[in-house]
Amino acid sequence: RSISETRISTVAVGVLTDEDLVNDHDRTKMCDWYYEMSDFLKIDRTTASRSLTLLDRFMAAPVHRDAAPPSLPSLSSSGGGDDYTVAGVVAAASRNRDEYQLVALTALFLAIKLFE
């Protein structure tokens, strides 16, 4: 079995391994990407460090170990958006690199809007 087949089968079954979780290496790559983006966008490099601080603070929010990731609200639901909690989003971002990247991009966007 290849690594991609193993990853697909563990995701399909819902079993998460340590390889699936966001780790320090992912944070380091995101830090490097922040500085690359600050150079590319010609913004102050302190904005990159501020966005990393925002990301770290958000990811440090307390989450119960078994917190469920948020479910997408259906168009027909009347409440709309109540499923999205900080704990649910942090739980999703710590288990899925795509979600982590989305949170990181949002942190960069906020830092640019606040400090540039």
Coordinates of C-alpha atoms in Angstrom, one line a residue:
R1 CA 0.0 0.0 0.0
S2 CA 1.2 3.5 -0.8
I3 CA 1.1 6.3 1.7
S4 CA -1.7 8.0 -0.2
E5 CA -3.8 4.8 -0.2
T6 CA -3.2 4.6 3.6
R7 CA -4.2 8.2 4.1
I8 CA -7.4 7.8 2.0
S9 CA -8.4 4.7 3.9
T10 CA -7.8 6.2 7.3
V11 CA -9.7 9.3 6.4
A12 CA -12.6 7.3 4.9
V13 CA -12.9 5.1 8.1
G14 CA -12.5 8.2 10.3
V15 CA -9.4 7.0 12.1
L16 CA -6.8 9.7 12.6
T17 CA -3.1 8.9 13.0
D18 CA -0.3 11.2 14.2
E19 CA 0.5 11.9 10.6
D20 CA -2.9 13.4 10.0
L21 CA -2.7 15.9 12.8
V22 CA -1.3 19.4 12.4
N23 CA 2.2 19.5 14.0
D24 CA 5.1 21.8 14.6
H25 CA 6.5 21.2 11.1
D26 CA 3.3 22.5 9.6
R27 CA 3.6 25.7 11.8
T28 CA 7.2 26.2 10.7
K29 CA 6.1 25.9 7.0
M30 CA 3.3 28.4 7.6
C31 CA 5.7 30.8 9.3
D32 CA 8.0 30.6 6.2
W33 CA 5.0 31.1 3.9
Y34 CA 4.0 34.2 5.9
Y35 CA 7.4 35.8 5.4
E36 CA 7.4 34.8 1.7
M37 CA 3.9 36.5 1.3
S38 CA 5.0 39.6 3.2
D39 CA 7.9 40.0 0.7
F40 CA 5.7 39.2 -2.3
L41 CA 3.0 41.6 -1.2
K42 CA 5.5 44.3 -0.1
I43 CA 4.1 44.6 3.3
D44 CA 6.0 45.0 6.6
R45 CA 7.5 41.7 7.8
T46 CA 6.2 42.4 11.3
T47 CA 2.7 41.9 9.9
A48 CA 3.8 38.3 9.2
S49 CA 4.8 37.8 12.8
R50 CA 1.6 39.4 14.0
S51 CA -0.4 37.0 11.8
L52 CA 1.5 34.1 13.3
T53 CA 0.7 35.4 16.7
L54 CA -3.0 35.5 15.7
L55 CA -2.8 32.0 14.4
D56 CA -1.1 30.7 17.5
R57 CA -3.6 32.4 19.8
F58 CA -6.5 31.0 17.9
M59 CA -5.1 27.5 17.8
A60 CA -4.5 27.6 21.5
A61 CA -8.2 28.0 22.3
P62 CA -9.3 25.3 24.6
V63 CA -10.9 22.4 22.9
H64 CA -12.3 19.2 24.3
R65 CA -10.4 16.2 23.0
D66 CA -13.6 14.8 21.3
A67 CA -14.9 18.1 20.0
A68 CA -16.6 17.6 16.7
P69 CA -15.5 19.7 13.7
P70 CA -18.3 22.1 12.5
S71 CA -20.8 20.8 10.0
L72 CA -21.7 23.0 7.0
P73 CA -25.0 24.7 7.5
S74 CA -27.6 23.7 5.0
L75 CA -29.3 26.3 2.9
S76 CA -32.7 25.2 4.2
S77 CA -31.8 25.4 7.9
S78 CA -33.5 28.3 9.7
G79 CA -30.8 29.0 12.4
G80 CA -27.9 29.3 10.0
G81 CA -24.3 29.2 11.3
D82 CA -24.9 28.1 14.9
D83 CA -22.8 25.0 14.2
Y84 CA -19.7 27.1 13.9
T85 CA -18.0 27.5 17.3
V86 CA -14.4 28.4 18.0
A87 CA -13.9 25.0 19.6
G88 CA -15.3 23.3 16.5
V89 CA -13.2 25.2 14.1
V90 CA -10.0 24.7 16.2
A91 CA -10.8 21.0 16.4
A92 CA -11.2 20.9 12.6
A93 CA -8.0 22.9 12.0
S94 CA -5.9 20.8 14.3
R95 CA -7.0 17.6 12.5
N96 CA -7.0 18.8 8.8
R97 CA -4.2 20.6 7.1
D98 CA -6.6 22.3 4.6
E99 CA -8.6 23.7 7.5
Y100 CA -5.3 24.8 9.2
Q101 CA -4.2 26.6 6.0
L102 CA -7.6 28.4 5.8
V103 CA -7.3 29.6 9.4
A104 CA -3.7 30.7 8.7
L105 CA -4.8 32.6 5.6
T106 CA -7.6 34.3 7.6
A107 CA -5.0 35.3 10.3
L108 CA -2.8 36.8 7.6
F109 CA -5.8 38.7 6.1
L110 CA -6.8 40.1 9.5
A111 CA -3.2 41.2 10.3
I112 CA -3.0 43.0 7.0
K113 CA -6.3 44.7 7.5
L114 CA -5.4 45.7 11.1
F115 CA -1.8 46.8 10.7
E116 CA -1.2 47.8 7.1

